[in-house]
PDB file of C-alpha atoms in Angstrom:
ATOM      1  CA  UNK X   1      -5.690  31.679 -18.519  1.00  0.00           C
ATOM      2  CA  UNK X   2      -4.926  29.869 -15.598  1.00  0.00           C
ATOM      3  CA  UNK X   3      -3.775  25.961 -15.523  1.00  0.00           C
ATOM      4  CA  UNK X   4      -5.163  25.446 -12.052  1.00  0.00           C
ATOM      5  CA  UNK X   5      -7.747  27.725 -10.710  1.00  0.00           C
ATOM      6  CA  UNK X   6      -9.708  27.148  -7.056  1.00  0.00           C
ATOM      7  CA  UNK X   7     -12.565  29.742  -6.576  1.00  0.00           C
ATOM      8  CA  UNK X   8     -14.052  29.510  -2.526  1.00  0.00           C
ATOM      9  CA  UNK X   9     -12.997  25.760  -2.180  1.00  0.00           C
ATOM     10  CA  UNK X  10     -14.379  24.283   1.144  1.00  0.00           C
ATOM     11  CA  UNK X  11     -13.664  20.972   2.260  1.00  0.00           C
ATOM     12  CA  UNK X  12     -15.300  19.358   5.256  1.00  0.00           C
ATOM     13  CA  UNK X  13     -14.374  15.428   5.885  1.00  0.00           C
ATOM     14  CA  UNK X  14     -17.287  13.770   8.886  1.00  0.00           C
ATOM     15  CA  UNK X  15     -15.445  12.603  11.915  1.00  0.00           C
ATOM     16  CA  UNK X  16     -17.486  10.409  13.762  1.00  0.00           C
ATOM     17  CA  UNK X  17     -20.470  12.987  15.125  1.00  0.00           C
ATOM     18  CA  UNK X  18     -18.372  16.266  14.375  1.00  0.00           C
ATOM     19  CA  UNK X  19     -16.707  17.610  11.381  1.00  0.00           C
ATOM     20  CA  UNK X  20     -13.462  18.844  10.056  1.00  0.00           C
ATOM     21  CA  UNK X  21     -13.522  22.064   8.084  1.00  0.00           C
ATOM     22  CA  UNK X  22     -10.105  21.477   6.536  1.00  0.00           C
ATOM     23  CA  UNK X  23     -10.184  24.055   3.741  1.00  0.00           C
ATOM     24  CA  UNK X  24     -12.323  27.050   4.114  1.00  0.00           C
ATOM     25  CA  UNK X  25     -12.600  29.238   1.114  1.00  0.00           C
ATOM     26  CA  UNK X  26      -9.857  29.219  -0.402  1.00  0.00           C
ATOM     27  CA  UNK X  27      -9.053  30.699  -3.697  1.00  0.00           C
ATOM     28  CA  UNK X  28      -5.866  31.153  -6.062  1.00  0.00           C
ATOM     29  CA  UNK X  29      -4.572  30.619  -9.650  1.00  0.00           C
ATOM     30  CA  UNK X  30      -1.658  28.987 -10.897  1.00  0.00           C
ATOM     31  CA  UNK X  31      -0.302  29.910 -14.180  1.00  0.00           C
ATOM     32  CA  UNK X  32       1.710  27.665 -16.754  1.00  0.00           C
ATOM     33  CA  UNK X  33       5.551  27.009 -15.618  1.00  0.00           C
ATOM     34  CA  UNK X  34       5.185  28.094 -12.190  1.00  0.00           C
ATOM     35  CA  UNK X  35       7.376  26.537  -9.606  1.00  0.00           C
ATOM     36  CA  UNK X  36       5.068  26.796  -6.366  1.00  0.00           C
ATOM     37  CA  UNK X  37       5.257  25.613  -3.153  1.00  0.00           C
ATOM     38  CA  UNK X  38       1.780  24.778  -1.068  1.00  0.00           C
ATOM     39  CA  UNK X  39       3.314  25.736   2.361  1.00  0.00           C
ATOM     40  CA  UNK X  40       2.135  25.558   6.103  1.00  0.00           C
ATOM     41  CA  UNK X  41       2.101  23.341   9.084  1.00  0.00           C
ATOM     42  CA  UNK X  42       0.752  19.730   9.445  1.00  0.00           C
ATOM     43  CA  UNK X  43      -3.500  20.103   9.461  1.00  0.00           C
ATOM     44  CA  UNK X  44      -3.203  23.597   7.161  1.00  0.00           C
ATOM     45  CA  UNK X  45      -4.778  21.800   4.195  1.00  0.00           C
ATOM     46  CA  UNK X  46      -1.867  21.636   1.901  1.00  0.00           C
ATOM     47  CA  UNK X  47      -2.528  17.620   1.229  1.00  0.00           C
ATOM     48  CA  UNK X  48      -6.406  18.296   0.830  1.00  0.00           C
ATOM     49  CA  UNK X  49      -5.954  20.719  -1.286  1.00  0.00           C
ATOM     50  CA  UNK X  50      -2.862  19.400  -3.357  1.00  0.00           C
ATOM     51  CA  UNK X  51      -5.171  15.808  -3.626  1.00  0.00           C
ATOM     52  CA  UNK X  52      -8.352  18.268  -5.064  1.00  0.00           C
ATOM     53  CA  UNK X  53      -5.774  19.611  -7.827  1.00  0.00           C
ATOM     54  CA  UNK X  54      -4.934  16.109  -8.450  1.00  0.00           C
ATOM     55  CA  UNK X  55      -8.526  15.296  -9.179  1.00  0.00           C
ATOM     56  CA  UNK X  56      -8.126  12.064  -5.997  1.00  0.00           C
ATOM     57  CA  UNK X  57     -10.444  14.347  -3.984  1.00  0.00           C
ATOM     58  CA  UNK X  58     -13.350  16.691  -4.736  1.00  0.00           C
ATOM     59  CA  UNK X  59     -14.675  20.057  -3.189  1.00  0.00           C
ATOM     60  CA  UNK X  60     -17.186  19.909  -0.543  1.00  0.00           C
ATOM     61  CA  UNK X  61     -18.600  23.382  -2.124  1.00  0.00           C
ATOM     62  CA  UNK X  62     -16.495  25.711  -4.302  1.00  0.00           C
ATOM     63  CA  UNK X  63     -14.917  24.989  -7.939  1.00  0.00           C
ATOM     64  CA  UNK X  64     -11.873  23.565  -9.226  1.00  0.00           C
ATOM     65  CA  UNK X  65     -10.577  24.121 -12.661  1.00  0.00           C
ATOM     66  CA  UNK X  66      -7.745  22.112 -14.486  1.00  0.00           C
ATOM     67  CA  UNK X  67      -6.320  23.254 -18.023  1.00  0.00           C
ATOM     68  CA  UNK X  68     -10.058  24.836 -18.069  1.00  0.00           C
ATOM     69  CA  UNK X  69     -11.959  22.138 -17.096  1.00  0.00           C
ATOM     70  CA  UNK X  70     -14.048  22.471 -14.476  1.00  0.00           C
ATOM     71  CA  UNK X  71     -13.852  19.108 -12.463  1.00  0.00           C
ATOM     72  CA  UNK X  72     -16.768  18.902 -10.576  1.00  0.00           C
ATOM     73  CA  UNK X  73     -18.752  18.825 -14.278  1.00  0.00           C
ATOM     74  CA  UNK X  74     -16.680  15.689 -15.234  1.00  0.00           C
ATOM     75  CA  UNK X  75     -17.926  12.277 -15.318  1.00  0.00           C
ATOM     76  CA  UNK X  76     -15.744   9.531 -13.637  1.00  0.00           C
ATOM     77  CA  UNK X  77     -14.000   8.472 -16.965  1.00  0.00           C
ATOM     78  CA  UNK X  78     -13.632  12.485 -17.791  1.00  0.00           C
ATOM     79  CA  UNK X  79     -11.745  12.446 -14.445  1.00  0.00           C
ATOM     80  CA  UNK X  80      -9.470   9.517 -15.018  1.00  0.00           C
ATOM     81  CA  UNK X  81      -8.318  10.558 -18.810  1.00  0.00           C
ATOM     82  CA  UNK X  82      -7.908  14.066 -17.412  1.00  0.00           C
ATOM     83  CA  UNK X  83      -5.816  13.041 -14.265  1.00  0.00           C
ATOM     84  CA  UNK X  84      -3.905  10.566 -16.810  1.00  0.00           C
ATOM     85  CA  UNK X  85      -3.499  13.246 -19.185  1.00  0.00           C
ATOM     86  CA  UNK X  86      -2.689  16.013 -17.529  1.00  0.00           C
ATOM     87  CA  UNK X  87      -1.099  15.618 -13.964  1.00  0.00           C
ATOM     88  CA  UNK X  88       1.854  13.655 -12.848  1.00  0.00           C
ATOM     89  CA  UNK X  89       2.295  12.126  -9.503  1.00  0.00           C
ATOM     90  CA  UNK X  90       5.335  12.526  -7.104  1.00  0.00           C
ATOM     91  CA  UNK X  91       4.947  11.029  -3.755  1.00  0.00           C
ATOM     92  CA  UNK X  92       7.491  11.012  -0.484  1.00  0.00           C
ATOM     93  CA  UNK X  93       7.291   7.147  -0.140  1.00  0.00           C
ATOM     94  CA  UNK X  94       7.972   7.072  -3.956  1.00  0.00           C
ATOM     95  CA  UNK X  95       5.471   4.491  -4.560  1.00  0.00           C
ATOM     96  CA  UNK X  96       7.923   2.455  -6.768  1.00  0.00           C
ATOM     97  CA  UNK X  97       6.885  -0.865  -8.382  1.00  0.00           C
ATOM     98  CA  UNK X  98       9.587  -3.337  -6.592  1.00  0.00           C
ATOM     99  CA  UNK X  99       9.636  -5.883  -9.261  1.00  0.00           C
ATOM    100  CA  UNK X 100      10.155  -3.711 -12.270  1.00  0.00           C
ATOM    101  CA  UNK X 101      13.323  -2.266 -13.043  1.00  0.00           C
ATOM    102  CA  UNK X 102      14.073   1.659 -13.559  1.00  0.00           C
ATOM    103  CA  UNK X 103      13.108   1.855 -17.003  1.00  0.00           C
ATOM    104  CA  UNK X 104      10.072  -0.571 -15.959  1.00  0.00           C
ATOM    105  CA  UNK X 105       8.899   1.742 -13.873  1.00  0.00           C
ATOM    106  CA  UNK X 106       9.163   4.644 -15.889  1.00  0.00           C
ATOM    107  CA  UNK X 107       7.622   3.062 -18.620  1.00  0.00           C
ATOM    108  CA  UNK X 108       4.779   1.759 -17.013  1.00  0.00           C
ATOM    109  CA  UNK X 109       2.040   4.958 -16.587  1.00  0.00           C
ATOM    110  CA  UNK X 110       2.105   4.861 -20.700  1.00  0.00           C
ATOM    111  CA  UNK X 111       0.604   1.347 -20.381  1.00  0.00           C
ATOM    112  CA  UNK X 112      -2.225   2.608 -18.688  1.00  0.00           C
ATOM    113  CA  UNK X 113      -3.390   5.158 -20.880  1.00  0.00           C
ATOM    114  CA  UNK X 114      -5.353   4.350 -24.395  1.00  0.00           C
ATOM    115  CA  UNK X 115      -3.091   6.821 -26.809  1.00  0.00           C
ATOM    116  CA  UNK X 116       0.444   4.501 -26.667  1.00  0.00           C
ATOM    117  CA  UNK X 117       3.238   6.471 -27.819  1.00  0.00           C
ATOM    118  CA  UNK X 118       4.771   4.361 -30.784  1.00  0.00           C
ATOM    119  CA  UNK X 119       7.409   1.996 -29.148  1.00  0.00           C
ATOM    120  CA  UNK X 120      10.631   4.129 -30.513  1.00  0.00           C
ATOM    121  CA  UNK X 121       8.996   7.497 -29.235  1.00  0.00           C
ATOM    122  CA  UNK X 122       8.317   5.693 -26.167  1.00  0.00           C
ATOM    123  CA  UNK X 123      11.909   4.159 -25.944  1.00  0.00           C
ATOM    124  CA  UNK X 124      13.456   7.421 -27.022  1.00  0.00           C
ATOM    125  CA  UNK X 125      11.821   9.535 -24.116  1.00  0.00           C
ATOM    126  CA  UNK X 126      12.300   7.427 -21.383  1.00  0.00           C
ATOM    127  CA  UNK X 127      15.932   7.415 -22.419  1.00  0.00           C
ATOM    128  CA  UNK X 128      15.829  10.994 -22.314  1.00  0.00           C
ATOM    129  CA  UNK X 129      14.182  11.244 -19.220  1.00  0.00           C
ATOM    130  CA  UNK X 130      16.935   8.313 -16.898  1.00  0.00           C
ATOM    131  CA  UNK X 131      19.477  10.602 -18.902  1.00  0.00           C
ATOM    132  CA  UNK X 132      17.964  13.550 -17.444  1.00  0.00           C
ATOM    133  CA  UNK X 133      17.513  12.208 -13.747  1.00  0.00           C
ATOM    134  CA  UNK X 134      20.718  11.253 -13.612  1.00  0.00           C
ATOM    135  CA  UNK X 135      20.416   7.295 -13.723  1.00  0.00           C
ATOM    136  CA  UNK X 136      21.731   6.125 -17.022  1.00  0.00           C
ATOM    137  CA  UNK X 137      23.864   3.187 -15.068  1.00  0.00           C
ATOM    138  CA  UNK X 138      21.117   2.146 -13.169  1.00  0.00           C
ATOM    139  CA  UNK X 139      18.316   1.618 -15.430  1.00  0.00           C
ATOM    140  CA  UNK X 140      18.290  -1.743 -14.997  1.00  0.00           C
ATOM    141  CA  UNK X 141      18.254  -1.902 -10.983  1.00  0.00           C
ATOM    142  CA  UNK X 142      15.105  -2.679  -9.126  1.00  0.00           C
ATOM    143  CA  UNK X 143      14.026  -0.197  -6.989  1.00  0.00           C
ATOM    144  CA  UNK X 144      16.118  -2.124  -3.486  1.00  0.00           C
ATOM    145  CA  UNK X 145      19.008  -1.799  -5.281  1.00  0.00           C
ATOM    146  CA  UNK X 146      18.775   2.092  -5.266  1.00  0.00           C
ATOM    147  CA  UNK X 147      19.259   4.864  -2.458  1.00  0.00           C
ATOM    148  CA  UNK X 148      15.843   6.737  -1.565  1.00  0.00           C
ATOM    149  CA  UNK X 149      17.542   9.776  -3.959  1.00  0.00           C
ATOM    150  CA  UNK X 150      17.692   7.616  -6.690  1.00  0.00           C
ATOM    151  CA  UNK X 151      14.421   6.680  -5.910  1.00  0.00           C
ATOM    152  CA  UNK X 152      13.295   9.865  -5.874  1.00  0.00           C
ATOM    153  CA  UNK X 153      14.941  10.744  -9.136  1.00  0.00           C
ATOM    154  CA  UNK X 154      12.903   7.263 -10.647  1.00  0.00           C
ATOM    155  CA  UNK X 155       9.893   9.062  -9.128  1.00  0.00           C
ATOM    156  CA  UNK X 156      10.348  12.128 -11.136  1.00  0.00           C
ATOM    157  CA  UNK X 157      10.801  10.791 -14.311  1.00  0.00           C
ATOM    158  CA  UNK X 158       7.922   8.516 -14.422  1.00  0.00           C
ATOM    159  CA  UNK X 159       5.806  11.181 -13.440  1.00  0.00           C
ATOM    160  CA  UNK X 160       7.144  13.064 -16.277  1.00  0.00           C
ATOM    161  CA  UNK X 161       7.200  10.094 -18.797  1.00  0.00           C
ATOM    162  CA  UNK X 162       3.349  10.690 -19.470  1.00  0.00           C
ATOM    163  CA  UNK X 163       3.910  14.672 -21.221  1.00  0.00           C
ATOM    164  CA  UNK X 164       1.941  16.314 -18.027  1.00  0.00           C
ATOM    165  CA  UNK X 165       1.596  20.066 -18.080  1.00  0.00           C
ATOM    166  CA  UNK X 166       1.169  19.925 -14.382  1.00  0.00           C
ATOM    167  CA  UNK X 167       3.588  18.036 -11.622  1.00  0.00           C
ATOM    168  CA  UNK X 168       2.435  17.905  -8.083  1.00  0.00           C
ATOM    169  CA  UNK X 169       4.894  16.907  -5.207  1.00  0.00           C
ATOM    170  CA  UNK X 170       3.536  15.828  -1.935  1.00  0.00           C
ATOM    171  CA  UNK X 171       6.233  16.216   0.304  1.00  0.00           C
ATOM    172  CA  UNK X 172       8.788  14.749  -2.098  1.00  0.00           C
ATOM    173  CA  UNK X 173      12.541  15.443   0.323  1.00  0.00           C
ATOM    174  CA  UNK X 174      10.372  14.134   3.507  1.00  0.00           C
ATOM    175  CA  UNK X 175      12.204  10.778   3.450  1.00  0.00           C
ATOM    176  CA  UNK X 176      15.660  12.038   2.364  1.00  0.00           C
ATOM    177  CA  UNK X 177      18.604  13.628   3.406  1.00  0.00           C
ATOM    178  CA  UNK X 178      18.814  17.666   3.125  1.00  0.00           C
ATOM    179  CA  UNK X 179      21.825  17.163   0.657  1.00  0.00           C
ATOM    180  CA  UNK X 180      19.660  14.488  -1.357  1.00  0.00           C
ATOM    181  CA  UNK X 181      17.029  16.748  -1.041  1.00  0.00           C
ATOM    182  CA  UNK X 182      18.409  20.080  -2.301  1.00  0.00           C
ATOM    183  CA  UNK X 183      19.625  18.058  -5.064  1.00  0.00           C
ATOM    184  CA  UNK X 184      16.291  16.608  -6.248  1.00  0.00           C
ATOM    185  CA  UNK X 185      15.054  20.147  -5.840  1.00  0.00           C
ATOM    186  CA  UNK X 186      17.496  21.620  -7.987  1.00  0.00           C
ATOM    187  CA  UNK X 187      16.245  18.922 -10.420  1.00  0.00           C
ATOM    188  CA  UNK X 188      12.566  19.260 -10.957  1.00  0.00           C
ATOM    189  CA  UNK X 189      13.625  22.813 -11.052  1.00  0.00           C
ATOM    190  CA  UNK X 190      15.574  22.258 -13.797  1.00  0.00           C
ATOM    191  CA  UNK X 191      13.255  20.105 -15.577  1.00  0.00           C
ATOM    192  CA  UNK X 192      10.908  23.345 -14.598  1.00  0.00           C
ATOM    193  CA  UNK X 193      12.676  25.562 -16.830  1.00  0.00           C
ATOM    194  CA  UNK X 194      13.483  22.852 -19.971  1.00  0.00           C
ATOM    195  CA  UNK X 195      10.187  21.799 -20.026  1.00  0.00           C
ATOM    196  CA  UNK X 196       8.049  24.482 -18.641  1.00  0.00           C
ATOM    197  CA  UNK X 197       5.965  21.983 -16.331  1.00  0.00           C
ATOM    198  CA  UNK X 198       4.286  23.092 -13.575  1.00  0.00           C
ATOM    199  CA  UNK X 199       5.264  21.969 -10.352  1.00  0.00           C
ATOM    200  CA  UNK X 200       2.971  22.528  -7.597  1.00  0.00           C
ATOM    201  CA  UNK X 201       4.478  21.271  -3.858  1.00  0.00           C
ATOM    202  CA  UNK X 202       3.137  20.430  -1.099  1.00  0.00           C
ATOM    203  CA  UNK X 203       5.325  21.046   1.748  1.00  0.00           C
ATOM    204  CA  UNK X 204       7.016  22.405   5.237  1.00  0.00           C
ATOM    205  CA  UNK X 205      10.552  22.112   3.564  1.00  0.00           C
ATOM    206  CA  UNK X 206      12.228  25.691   3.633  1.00  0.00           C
ATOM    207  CA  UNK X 207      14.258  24.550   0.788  1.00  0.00           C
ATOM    208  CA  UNK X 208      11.723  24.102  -1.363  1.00  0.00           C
ATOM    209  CA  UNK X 209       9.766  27.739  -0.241  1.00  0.00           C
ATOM    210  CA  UNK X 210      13.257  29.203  -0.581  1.00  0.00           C
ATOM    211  CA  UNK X 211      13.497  27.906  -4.481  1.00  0.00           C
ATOM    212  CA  UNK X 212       9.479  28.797  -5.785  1.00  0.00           C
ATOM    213  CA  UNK X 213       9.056  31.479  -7.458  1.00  0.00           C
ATOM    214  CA  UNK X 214       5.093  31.140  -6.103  1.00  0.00           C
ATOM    215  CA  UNK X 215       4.619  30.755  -2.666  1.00  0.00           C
ATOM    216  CA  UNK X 216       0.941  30.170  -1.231  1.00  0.00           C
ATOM    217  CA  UNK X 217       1.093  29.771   2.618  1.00  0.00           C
ATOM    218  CA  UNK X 218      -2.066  27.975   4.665  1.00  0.00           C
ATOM    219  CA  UNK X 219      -2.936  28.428   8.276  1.00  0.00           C
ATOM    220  CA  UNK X 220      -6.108  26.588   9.449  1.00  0.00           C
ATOM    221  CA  UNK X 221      -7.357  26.033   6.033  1.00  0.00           C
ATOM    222  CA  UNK X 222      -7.042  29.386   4.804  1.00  0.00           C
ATOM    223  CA  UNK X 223      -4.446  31.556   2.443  1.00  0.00           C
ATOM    224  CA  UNK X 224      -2.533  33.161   5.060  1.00  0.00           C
ATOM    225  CA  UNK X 225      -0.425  35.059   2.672  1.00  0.00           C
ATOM    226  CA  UNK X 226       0.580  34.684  -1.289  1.00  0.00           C
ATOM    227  CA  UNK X 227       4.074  36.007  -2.730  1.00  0.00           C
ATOM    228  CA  UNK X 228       5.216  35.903  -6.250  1.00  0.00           C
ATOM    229  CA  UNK X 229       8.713  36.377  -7.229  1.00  0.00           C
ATOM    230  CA  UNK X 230       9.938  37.540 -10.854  1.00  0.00           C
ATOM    231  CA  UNK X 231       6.192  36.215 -12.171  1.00  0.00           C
ATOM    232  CA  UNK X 232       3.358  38.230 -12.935  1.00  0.00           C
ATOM    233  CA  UNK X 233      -0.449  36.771 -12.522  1.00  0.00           C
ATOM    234  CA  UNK X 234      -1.300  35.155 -15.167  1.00  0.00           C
ATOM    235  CA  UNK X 235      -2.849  36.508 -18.541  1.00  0.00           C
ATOM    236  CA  UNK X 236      -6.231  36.152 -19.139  1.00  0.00           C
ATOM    237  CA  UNK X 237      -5.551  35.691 -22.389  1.00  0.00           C
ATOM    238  CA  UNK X 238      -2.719  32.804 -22.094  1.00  0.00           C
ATOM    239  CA  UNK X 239      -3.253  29.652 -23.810  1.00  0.00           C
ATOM    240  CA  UNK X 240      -3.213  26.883 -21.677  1.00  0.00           C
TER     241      UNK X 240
END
């Protein structure tokens, strides 16, 4: 099966008397361990539709399914342990904590949840993870002592730190350099291939379309074109 499935996914947002039609039927699966970027210009519907997968928005009409849940079925609290569960967040301000230090800030999404890790788990992954980003001399600096890669890299791991299956970057090299940028790509495509999370961009970067090996591209709202590279659909009878 499919982790992420959208089946003739409209969304309309009112603006003032009129409306937008920002996504207009759009339909696609993504399978476990892809690397695929969510490509077009500004006002495609990449963000809508990234923020639907992400369980922030809903459909106007159409169905979304996550890990085989079909969203639109879920209560609120469904939602939240879902989103907490099973998605990670990486966003191109970073949306760091500034008074918490690196590990702080890795460590805080596993406060939120109800099932804690056990504090030596907990300690030993987030060790694993600054190890992994790249930041083992800087996990005590607050987040203004750090360059916007570093950032970045803090970014990644705490949106790892929670075990998601699913990653989804909105625009995550916007605010960085294209050196810093093809460097944090080569990252979370590493981490892609260790871990086998799914990372789902949203983007314009040609970087980032050059590296996926899925590649869905928007124009208007709709699925100008898909191209898959080395990966076959995925099996209907794969275990999500």
């Amino acid at each position: 099966m499919a982790i992420v499935e959208l089946k003739d996914v409209h969304k309309i947002y009112p603006l003032g008397k009129t409306e937008v039609h920002a996504v207009k039927g759009v339909t696609f699966e993504i399978c476990k361990g892809d690397f695929i970027s969510i490509a077009g210009p500004s006002g495609s519907g990449k963000s809508t539709i990234l923020n639907m997968i992400g369980c922030i928005d809903t459909p106007t009409s159409g169905t979304v399914i996550i890990s085989g849940q079909t969203t639109d079925t879920l209560s609120d609290k469904e939602i939240t342990e879902l989103r907490h569960k099973e998605i990670g967040f990486i966003f191109q301000s970073f949306n760091l904590i500034p008074v918490l230090n690196v590990y702080e800030n890795i460590e805080f999404p596993l406060l939120l949840g109800k099932n804690r890790p056990k504090k030596n788990e907990k300690k030993e992954f987030i060790d694993f993870l600054i190890h992994e980003v790249g930041l083992d001399e800087w996990r005590t600096h607050r987040p203004n002592e750090l360059s916007g890669g570093q950032r970045q890299r803090v970014a990644i791991a705490r949106a790892l730190v929670t075990k998601p299956r699913i990653v989804l970057a909105d625009e995550p090299t916007a605010n960085l350099d294209s050196v810093t940028g093809e460097a944090i790509i080569e990252l979370m495509k590493k981490i892609n291939r260790e871990l086998e999370t799914t990372f789902i961009f949203s983007t314009h970067d040609p970087t980032i379309v050059e590296i996926a090996d899925h590649i869905i591209r928007l124009h208007d709202g709709v699925v100008a074109s898909e191209e898959r590279r080395n990966r076959e659909p995925c099996r209907k009878n794969e275990e999500t």
